[in-house]
CSV table of C-alpha atoms and ligand atoms in Angstrom, one decimal:
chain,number,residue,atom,x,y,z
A,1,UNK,CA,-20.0,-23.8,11.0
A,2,UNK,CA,-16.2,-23.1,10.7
A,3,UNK,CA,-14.4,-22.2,13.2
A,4,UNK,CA,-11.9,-19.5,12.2
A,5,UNK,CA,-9.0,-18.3,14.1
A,6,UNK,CA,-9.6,-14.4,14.6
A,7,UNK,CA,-12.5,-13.3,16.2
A,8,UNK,CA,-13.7,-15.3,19.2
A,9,UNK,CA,-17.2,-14.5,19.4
A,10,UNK,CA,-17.2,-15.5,15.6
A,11,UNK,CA,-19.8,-18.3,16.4
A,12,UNK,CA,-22.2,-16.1,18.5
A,13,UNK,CA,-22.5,-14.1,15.2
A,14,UNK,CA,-23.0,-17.7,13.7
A,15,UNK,CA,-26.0,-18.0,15.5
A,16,UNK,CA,-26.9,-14.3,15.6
A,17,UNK,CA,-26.5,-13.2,12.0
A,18,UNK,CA,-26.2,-16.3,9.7
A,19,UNK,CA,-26.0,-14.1,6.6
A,20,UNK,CA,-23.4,-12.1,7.2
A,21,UNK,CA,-21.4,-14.9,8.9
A,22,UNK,CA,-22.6,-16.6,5.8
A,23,UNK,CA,-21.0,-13.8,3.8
A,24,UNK,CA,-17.1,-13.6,5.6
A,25,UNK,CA,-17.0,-17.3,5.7
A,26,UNK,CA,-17.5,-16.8,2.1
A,27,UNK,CA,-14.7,-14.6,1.9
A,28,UNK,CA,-12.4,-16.3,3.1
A,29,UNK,CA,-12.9,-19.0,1.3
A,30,UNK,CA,-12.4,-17.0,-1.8
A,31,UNK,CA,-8.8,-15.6,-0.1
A,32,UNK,CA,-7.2,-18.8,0.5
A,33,UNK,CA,-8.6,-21.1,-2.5
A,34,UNK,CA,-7.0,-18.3,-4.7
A,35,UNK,CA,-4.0,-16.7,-5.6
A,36,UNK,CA,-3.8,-13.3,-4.4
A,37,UNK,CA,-1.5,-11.0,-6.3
A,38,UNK,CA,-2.9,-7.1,-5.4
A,39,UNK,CA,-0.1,-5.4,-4.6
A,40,UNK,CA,-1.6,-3.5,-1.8
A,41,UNK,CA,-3.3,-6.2,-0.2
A,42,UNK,CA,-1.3,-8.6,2.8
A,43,UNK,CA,-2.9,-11.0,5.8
A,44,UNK,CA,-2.2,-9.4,9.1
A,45,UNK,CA,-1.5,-11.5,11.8
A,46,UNK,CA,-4.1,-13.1,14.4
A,47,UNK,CA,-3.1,-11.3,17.0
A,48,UNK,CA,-3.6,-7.6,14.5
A,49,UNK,CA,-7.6,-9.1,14.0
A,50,UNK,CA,-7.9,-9.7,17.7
A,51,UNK,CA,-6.9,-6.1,18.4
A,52,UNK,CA,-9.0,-4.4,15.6
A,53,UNK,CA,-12.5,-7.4,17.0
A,54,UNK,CA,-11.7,-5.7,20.8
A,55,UNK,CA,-14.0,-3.7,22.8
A,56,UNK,CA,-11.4,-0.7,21.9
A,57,UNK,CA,-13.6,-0.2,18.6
A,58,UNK,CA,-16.4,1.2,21.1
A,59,UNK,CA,-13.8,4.3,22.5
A,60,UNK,CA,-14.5,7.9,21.7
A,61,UNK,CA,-11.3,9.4,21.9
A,62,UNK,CA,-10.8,12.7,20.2
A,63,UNK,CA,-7.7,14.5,20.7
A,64,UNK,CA,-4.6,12.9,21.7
A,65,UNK,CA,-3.1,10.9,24.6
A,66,UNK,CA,-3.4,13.2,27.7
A,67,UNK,CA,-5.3,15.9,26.1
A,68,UNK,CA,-8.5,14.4,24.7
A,69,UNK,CA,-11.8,16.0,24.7
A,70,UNK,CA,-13.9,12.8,25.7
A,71,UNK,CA,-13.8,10.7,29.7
A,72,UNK,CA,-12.4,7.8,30.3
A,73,UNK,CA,-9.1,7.5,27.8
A,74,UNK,CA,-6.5,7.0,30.1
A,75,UNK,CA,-6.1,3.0,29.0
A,76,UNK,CA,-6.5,3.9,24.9
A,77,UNK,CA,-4.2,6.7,25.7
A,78,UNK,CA,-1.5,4.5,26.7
A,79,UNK,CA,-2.5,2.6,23.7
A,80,UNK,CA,-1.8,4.9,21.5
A,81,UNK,CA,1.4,6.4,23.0
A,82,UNK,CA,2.8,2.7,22.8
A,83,UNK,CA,1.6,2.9,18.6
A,84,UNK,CA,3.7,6.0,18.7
A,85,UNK,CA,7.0,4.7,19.8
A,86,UNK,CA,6.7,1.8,18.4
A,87,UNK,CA,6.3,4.0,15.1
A,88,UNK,CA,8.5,6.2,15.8
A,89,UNK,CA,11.6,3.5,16.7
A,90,UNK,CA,10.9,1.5,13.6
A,91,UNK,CA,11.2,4.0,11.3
A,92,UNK,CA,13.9,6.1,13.4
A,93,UNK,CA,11.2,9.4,13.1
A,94,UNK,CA,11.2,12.2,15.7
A,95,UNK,CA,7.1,12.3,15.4
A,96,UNK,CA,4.7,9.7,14.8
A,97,UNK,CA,1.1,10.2,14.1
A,98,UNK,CA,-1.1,7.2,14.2
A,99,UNK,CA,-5.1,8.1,14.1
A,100,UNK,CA,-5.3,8.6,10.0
A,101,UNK,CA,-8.0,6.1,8.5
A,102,UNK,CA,-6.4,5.4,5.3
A,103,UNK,CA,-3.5,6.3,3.3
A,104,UNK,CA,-5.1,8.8,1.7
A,105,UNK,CA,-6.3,10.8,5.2
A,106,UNK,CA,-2.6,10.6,5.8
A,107,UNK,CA,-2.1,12.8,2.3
A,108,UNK,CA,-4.5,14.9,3.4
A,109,UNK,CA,-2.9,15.8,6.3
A,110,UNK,CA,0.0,15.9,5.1
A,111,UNK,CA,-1.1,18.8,1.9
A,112,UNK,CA,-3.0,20.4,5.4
A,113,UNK,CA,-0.2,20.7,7.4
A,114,UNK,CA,1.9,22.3,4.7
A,115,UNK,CA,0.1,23.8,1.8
A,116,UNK,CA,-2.5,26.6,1.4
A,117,UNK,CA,-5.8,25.6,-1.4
A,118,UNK,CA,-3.8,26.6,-5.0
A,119,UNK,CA,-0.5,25.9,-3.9
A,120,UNK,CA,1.4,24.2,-6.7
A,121,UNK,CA,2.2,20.5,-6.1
A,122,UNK,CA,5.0,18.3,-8.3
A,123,UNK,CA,4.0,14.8,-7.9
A,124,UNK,CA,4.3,11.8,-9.9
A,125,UNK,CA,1.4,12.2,-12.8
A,126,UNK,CA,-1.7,9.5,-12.3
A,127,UNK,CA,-0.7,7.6,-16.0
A,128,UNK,CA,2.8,7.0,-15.4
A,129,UNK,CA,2.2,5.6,-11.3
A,130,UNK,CA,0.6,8.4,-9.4
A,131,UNK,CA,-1.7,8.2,-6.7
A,132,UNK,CA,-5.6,9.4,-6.5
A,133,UNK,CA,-4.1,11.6,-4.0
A,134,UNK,CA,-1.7,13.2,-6.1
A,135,UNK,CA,-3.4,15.5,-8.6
A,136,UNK,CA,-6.3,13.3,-10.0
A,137,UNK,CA,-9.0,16.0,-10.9
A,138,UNK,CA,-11.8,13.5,-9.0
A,139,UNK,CA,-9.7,14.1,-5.9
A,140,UNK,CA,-9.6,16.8,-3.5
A,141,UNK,CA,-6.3,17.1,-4.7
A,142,UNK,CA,-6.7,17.8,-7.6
A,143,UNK,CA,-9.3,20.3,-7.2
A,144,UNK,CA,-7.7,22.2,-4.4
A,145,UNK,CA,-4.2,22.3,-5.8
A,146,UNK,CA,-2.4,23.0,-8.8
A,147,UNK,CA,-0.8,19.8,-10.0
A,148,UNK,CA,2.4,19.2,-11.8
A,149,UNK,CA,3.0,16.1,-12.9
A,150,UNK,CA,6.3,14.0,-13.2
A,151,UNK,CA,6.8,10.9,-15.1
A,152,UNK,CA,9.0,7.5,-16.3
A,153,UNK,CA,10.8,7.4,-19.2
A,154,UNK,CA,9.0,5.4,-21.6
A,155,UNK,CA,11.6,3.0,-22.9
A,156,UNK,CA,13.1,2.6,-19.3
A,157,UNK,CA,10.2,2.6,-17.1
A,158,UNK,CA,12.5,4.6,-14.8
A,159,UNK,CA,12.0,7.7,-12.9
A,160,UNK,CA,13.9,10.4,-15.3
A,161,UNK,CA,15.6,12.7,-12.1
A,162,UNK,CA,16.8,15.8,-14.4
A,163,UNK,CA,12.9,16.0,-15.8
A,164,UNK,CA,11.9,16.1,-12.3
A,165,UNK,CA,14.8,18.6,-11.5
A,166,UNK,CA,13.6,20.4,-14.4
A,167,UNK,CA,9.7,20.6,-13.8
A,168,UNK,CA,10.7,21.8,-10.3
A,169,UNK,CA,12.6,24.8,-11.6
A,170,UNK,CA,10.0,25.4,-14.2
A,171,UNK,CA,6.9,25.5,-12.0
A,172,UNK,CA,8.8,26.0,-8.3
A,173,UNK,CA,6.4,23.9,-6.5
A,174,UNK,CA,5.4,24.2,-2.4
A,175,UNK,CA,5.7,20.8,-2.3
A,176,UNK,CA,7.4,17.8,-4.2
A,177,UNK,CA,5.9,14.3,-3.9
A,178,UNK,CA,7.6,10.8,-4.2
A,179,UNK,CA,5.8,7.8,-3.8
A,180,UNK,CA,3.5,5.9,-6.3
A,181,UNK,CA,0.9,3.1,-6.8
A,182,UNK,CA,3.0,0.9,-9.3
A,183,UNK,CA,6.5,1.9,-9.7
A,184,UNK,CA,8.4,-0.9,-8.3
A,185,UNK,CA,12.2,0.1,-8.4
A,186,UNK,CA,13.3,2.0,-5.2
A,187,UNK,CA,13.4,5.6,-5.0
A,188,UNK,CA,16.2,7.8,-4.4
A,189,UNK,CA,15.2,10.4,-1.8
A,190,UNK,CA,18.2,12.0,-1.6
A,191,UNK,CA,17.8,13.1,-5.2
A,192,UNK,CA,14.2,14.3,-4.1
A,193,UNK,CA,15.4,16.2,-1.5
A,194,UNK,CA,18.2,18.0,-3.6
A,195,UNK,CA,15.7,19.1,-5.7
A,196,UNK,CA,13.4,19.7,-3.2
A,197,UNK,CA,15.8,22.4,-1.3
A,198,UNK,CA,17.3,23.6,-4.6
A,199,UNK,CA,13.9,25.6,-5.2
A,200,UNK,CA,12.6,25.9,-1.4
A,201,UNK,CA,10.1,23.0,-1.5
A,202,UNK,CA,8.7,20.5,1.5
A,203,UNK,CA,9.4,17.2,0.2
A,204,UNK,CA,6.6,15.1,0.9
A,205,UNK,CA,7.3,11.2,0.6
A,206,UNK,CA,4.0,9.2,0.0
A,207,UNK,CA,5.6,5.6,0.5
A,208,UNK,CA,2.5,4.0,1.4
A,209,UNK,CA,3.7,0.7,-0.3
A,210,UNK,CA,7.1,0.6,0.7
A,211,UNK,CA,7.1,1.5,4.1
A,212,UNK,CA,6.8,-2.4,5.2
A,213,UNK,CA,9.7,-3.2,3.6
A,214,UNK,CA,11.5,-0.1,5.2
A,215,UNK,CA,10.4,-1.6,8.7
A,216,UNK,CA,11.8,-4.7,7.2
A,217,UNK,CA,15.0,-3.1,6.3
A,218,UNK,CA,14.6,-4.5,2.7
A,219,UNK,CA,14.3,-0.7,0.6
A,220,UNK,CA,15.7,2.6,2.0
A,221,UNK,CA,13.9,4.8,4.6
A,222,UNK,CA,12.4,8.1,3.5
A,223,UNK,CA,12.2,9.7,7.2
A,224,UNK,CA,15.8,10.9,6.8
A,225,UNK,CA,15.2,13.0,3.4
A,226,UNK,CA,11.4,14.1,3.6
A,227,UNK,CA,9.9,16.7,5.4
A,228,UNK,CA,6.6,14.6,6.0
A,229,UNK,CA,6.3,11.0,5.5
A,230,UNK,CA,2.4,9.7,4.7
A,231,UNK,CA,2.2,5.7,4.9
A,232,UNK,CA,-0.8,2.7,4.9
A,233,UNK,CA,-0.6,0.6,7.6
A,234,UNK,CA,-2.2,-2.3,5.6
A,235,UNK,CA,-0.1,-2.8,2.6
A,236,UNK,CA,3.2,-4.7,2.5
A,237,UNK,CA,3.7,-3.4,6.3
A,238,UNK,CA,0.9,-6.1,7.2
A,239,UNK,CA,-1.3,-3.8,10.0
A,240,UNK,CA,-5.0,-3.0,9.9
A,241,UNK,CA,-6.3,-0.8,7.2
A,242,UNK,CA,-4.8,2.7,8.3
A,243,UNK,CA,-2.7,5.4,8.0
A,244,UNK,CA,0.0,7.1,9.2
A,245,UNK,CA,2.3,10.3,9.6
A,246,UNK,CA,6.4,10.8,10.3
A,247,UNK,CA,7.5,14.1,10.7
A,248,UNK,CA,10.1,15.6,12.3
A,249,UNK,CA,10.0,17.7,16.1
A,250,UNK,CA,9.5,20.8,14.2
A,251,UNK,CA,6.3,19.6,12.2
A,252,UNK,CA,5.2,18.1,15.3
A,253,UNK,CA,2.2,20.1,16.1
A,254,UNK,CA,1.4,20.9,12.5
A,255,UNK,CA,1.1,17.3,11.3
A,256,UNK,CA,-0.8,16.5,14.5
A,257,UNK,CA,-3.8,19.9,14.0
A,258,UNK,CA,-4.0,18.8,10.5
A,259,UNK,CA,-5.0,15.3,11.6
A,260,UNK,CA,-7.5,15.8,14.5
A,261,UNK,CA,-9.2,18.6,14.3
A,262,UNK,CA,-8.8,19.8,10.6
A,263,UNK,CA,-9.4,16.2,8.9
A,264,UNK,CA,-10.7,13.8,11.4
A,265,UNK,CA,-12.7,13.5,14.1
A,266,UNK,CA,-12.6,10.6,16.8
A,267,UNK,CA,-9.6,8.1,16.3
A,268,UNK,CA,-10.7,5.0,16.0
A,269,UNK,CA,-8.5,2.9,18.8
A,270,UNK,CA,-9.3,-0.9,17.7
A,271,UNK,CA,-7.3,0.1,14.6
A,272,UNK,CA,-4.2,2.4,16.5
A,273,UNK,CA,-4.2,-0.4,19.1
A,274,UNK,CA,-3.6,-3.1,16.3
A,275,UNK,CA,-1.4,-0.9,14.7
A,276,UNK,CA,0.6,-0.8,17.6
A,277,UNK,CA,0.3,-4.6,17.5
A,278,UNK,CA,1.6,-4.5,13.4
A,279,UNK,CA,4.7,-2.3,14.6
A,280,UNK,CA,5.5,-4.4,17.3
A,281,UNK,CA,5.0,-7.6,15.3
A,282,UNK,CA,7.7,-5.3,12.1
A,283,UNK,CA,10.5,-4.7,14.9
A,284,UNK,CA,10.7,-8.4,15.3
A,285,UNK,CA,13.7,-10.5,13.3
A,286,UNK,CA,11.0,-12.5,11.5
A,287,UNK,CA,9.6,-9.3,10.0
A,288,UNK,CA,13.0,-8.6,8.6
A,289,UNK,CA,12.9,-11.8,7.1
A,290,UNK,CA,9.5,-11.8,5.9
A,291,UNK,CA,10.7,-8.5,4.4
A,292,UNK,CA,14.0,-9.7,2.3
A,293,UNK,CA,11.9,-13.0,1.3
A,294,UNK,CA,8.8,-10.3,0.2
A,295,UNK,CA,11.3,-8.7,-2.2
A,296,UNK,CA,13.1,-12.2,-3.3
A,297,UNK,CA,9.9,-13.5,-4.5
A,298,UNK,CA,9.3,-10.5,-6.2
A,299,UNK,CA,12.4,-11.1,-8.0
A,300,UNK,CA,11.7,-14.6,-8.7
A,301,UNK,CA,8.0,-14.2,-9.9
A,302,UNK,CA,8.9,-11.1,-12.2
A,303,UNK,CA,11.9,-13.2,-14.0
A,304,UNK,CA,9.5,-16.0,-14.5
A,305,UNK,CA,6.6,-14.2,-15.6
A,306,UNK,CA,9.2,-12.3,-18.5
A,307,UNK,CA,9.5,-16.1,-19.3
A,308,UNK,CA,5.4,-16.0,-20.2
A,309,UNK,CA,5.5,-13.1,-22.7
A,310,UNK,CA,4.2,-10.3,-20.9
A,311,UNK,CA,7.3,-7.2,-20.5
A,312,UNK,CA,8.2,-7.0,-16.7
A,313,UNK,CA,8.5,-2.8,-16.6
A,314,UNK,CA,12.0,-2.0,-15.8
A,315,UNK,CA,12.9,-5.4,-16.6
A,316,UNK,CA,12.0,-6.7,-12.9
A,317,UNK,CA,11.6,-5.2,-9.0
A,318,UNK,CA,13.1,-4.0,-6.5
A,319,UNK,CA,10.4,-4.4,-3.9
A,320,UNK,CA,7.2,-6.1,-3.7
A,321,UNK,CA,5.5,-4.6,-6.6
A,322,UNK,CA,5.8,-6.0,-10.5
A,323,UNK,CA,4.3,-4.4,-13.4
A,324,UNK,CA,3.7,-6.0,-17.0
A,325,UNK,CA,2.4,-4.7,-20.3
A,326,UNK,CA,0.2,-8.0,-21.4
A,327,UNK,CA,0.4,-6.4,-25.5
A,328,UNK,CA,2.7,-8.5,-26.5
A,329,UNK,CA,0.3,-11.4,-26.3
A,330,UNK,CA,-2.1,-9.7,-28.5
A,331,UNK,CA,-3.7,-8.7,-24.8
A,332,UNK,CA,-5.9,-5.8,-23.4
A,333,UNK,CA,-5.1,-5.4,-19.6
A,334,UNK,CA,-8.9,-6.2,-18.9
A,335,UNK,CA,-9.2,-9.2,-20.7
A,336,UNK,CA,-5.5,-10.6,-19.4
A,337,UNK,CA,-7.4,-9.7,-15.6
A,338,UNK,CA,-10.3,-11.6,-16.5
A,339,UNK,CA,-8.5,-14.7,-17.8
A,340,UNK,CA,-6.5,-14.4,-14.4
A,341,UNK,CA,-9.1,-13.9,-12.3
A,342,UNK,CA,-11.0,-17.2,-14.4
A,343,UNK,CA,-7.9,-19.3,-12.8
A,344,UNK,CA,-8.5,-18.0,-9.3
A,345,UNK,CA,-5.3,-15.6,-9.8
A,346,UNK,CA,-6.4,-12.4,-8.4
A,347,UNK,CA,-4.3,-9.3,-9.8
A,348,UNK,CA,-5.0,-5.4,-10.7
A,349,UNK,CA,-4.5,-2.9,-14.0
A,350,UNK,CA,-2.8,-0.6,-14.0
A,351,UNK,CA,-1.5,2.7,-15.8
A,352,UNK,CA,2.1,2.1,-17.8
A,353,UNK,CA,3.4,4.6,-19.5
A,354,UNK,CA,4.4,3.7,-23.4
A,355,UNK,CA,6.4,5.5,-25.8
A,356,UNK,CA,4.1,4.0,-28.8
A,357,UNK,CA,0.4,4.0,-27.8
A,358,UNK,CA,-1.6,7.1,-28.1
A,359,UNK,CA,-1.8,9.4,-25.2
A,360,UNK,CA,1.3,8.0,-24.1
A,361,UNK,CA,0.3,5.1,-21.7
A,362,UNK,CA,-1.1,2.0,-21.8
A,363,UNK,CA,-3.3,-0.5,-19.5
A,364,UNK,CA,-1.0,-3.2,-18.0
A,365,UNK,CA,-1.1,-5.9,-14.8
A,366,UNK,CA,0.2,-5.1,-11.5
A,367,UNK,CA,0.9,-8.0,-9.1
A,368,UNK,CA,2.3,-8.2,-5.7
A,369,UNK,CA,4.1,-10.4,-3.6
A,370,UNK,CA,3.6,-9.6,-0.1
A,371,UNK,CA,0.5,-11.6,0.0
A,372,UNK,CA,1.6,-15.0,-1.4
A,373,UNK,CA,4.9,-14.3,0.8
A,374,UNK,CA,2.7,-14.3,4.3
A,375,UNK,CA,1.4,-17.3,3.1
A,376,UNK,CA,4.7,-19.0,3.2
A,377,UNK,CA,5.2,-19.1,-0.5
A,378,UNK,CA,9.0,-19.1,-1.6
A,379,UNK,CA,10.9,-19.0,-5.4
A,380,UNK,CA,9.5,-22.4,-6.4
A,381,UNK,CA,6.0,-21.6,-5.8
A,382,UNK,CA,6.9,-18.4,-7.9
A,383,UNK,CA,8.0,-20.0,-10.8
A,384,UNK,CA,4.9,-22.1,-10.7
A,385,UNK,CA,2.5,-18.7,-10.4
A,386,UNK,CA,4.1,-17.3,-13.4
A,387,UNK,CA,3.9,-21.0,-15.3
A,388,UNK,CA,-0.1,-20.9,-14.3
A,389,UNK,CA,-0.4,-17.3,-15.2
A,390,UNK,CA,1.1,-18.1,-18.3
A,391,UNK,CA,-1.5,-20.8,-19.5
A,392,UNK,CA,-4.1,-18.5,-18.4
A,393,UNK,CA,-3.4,-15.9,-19.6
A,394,UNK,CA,-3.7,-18.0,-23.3
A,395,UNK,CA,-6.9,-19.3,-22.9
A,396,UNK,CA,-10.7,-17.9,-23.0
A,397,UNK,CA,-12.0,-17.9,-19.4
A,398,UNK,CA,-14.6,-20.7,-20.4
A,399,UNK,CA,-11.6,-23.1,-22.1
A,400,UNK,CA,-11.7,-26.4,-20.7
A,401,UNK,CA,-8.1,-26.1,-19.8
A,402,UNK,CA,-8.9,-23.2,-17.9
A,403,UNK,CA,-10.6,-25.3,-15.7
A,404,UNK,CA,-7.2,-27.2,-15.2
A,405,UNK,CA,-5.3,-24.3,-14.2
A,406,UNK,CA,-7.8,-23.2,-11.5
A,407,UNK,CA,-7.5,-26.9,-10.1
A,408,UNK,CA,-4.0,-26.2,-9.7
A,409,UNK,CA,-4.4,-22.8,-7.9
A,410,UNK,CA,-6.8,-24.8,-5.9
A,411,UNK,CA,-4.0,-27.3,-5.2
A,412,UNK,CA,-1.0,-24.8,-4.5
A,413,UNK,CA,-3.1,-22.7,-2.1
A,414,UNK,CA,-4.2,-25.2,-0.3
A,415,UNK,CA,-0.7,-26.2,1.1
A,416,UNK,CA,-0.7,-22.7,2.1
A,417,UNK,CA,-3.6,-21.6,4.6
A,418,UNK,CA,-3.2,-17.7,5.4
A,419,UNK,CA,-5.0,-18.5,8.5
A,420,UNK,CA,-4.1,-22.0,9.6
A,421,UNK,CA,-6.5,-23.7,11.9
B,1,LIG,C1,-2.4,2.9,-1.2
B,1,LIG,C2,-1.9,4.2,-1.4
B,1,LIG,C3,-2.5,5.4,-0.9
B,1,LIG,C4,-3.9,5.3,-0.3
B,1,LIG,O1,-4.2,4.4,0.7
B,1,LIG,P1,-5.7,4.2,1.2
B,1,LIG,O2,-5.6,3.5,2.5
B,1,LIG,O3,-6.3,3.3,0.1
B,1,LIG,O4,-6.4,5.5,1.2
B,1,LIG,C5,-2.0,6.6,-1.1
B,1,LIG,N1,-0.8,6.7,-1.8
B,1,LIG,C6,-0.2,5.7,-2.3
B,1,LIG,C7,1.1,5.9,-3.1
B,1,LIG,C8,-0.7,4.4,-2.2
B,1,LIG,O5,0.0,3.4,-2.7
């Protein structure tokens, strides 16, 4: 049996539990003999999977350091005020809240905190790059509030500020969200928050990809301009799966009731621990590195993948996040994801919005580089992604050559071990 570098009782569930030992062994296998290319998905850091397999995971701790409503909290409680101002100095925020289990807990808060059910919402609409979270009628948010949405500009790609400007005087909205799944060009938050105080609105900023790269000092900070900042601690920002609120003093409290009592129960203190371990590990010169060299291979693996065929949306990045529309190779999005996936290059779909297709959007890729980045992946190995895409994104999944370009994957990853022994 392996021996992998997180966990260190990994072998007693060897011997315990050979199935599901059986089962992550399998999985990371799969990780690092492919290429992985979800934009939301990054390796965290030894020392992050030590903290989230610690005896932490075990503490009930409801409430919040020095007022909790369980015993025994007074060494998770300093936990979690050191996740706090490490939060809170990164991202230069008078309040951090660290206990929300996902991204999307952190929205919920966040609509909680400063909306009543019915309120109206303007958010970026779900076909152009808009979150579950933001108005999708399978979503609570949808369901609970009155969505407006906001799009891109069809021939540009580009968030079109006067339409926003415009659907906000229109519709005067409680809140106005930025933030998306896919939109990989940087957002101007001081444009948001013009037109967020020109008709009385909070100005909620959902930068649940970007915020790593914030920390990283590669892509502006939204804690000066919004009212409420909601952010993942798993995506480019390299933490365990989690969420997280920036507010400022006077939102204190509310951001904080909406949390823990109102949303949540029990934090769970594995994950704020390790989070506190991610923010320590995002303070660090490396990080800021790791950050610049995050958006440089963007770059670099958007230019090359234009090369290919497929349109880059927007004509490139500005962050981690790259977006192509596949039709130009006579492609649907599923079949171009299934011809990738055939090479061992995993990737997503996603919405784009088209000025030509019925319905006005269209399914394209969506790749990522923050991945590939940890891995120690620079420009060259870029260029050669977008080459391998490329080929496979020509051939049926069962062409021989097809077998030839997952060799290749095989070989690239290989010289790059997210977790090396
Ligand atoms: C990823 C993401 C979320 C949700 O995060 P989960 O942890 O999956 O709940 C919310 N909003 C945006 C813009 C995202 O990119």
């Amino acid at each position: 049996m392996a021996v992998t570098p997180w966990g260190p009782d990994f072998d007693a569930l060897a011997r315990q539990d050979p199935e599901l030992a059986g089962i992550i062994l399998s999985e990371a296998e799969r990780v690092s003999s492919g290429l992985q290319l979800i934009a939301a998905e990054n390796f965290t850091s030894p020392a992050v999977l030590a903290a989230l397999a610690s005896p932490l995971a075990n503490k009930y701790a409801e409430g919040y350091p020095g007022a909790r409503h369980h015993g025994g909290c007074e060494v998770v409680d300093i936990a979690e005020r050191v996740a706090i101002d490490r939060a809170k100095a990164l991202f230069g925020a008078e309040h951090a809240n660290v206990q929300p289990h996902s991204g999307s807990s952190a929205v919920l808060a966040a609509y909680a905190a400063l909306l009543r059910p019915g309120d109206t919402v303007l958010a970026m609409a779900l076909p152009h790059g808009g979150h579950l979270t933001h108005g999708s009628r399978s979503n609570f948010s949808g369901r609970w509030f009155d969505f407006i949405g906001y799009g891109v500009d069809p021939a540009t790609g580009l968030i079109d500020y006067d339409e926003v400007r415009g659907l906000a005087h229109a519709h005067r909205p409680k809140a106005i969200v930025c933030g998306s799944i896919s939109y990989p060009r940087h957002l101007d938050y001081a444009a948001f928050r013009a037109i967020a105080d020109e008709v009385g609105a909070y100005l909620i900023a959902d930068a649940a990809h970007p915020m790593g790269l914030v920390a990283g000092k590669a892509a502006p900070n939204p804690v000066p301009y919004a009212d409420v900042v909601c952010a993942t601690t798993h995506k480019v920002l390299r933490g365990p799966r989690g969420g997280m609120l920036l507010c400022g003093a006077e939102l204190a409290e509310r951001i904080d009731r909406a949390v823990f009592p109102f949303t949540q129960g029990g934090a769970q203190m594995h994950s704020v621990a390790a989070k506190a371990v991610a923010f320590g590990e995002a303070a660090a010169p490396a990080f800021t590195a790791y950050a610049q060299r995050v958006v440089a291979n963007g770059r670099a693996l958007a230019d090359a993948l234009a090369e290919e065929g497929p349109t880059v949306v927007t004509g490139g990045t500005d962050t981690h996040i790259i977006t192509a529309d596949v039709s130009p190779l006579g492609l649907d999005a599923p079949t171009a994801r299934a011809r990738c996936a055939a090479a061992g290059i995993v990737l997503d779909i996603c919405a784009l919005a088209s000025a030509t297709e019925p319905g006005g959007c269209v399914k394209g890729l969506r790749l990522g580089s923050a991945a590939v980045t940890t891995q120690g992946m620079g420009e060259d190995e870029m260029a050669r992604i977008a080459a391998l895409l490329g080929i496979a994104l020509c051939e049926e999944e069962t062409a021989p050559r097809m077998r030839g370009v997952r060799a290749e994957v095989r070989e690239l990853t290989a010289g790059f071990p997210p977790y090396p022994a």
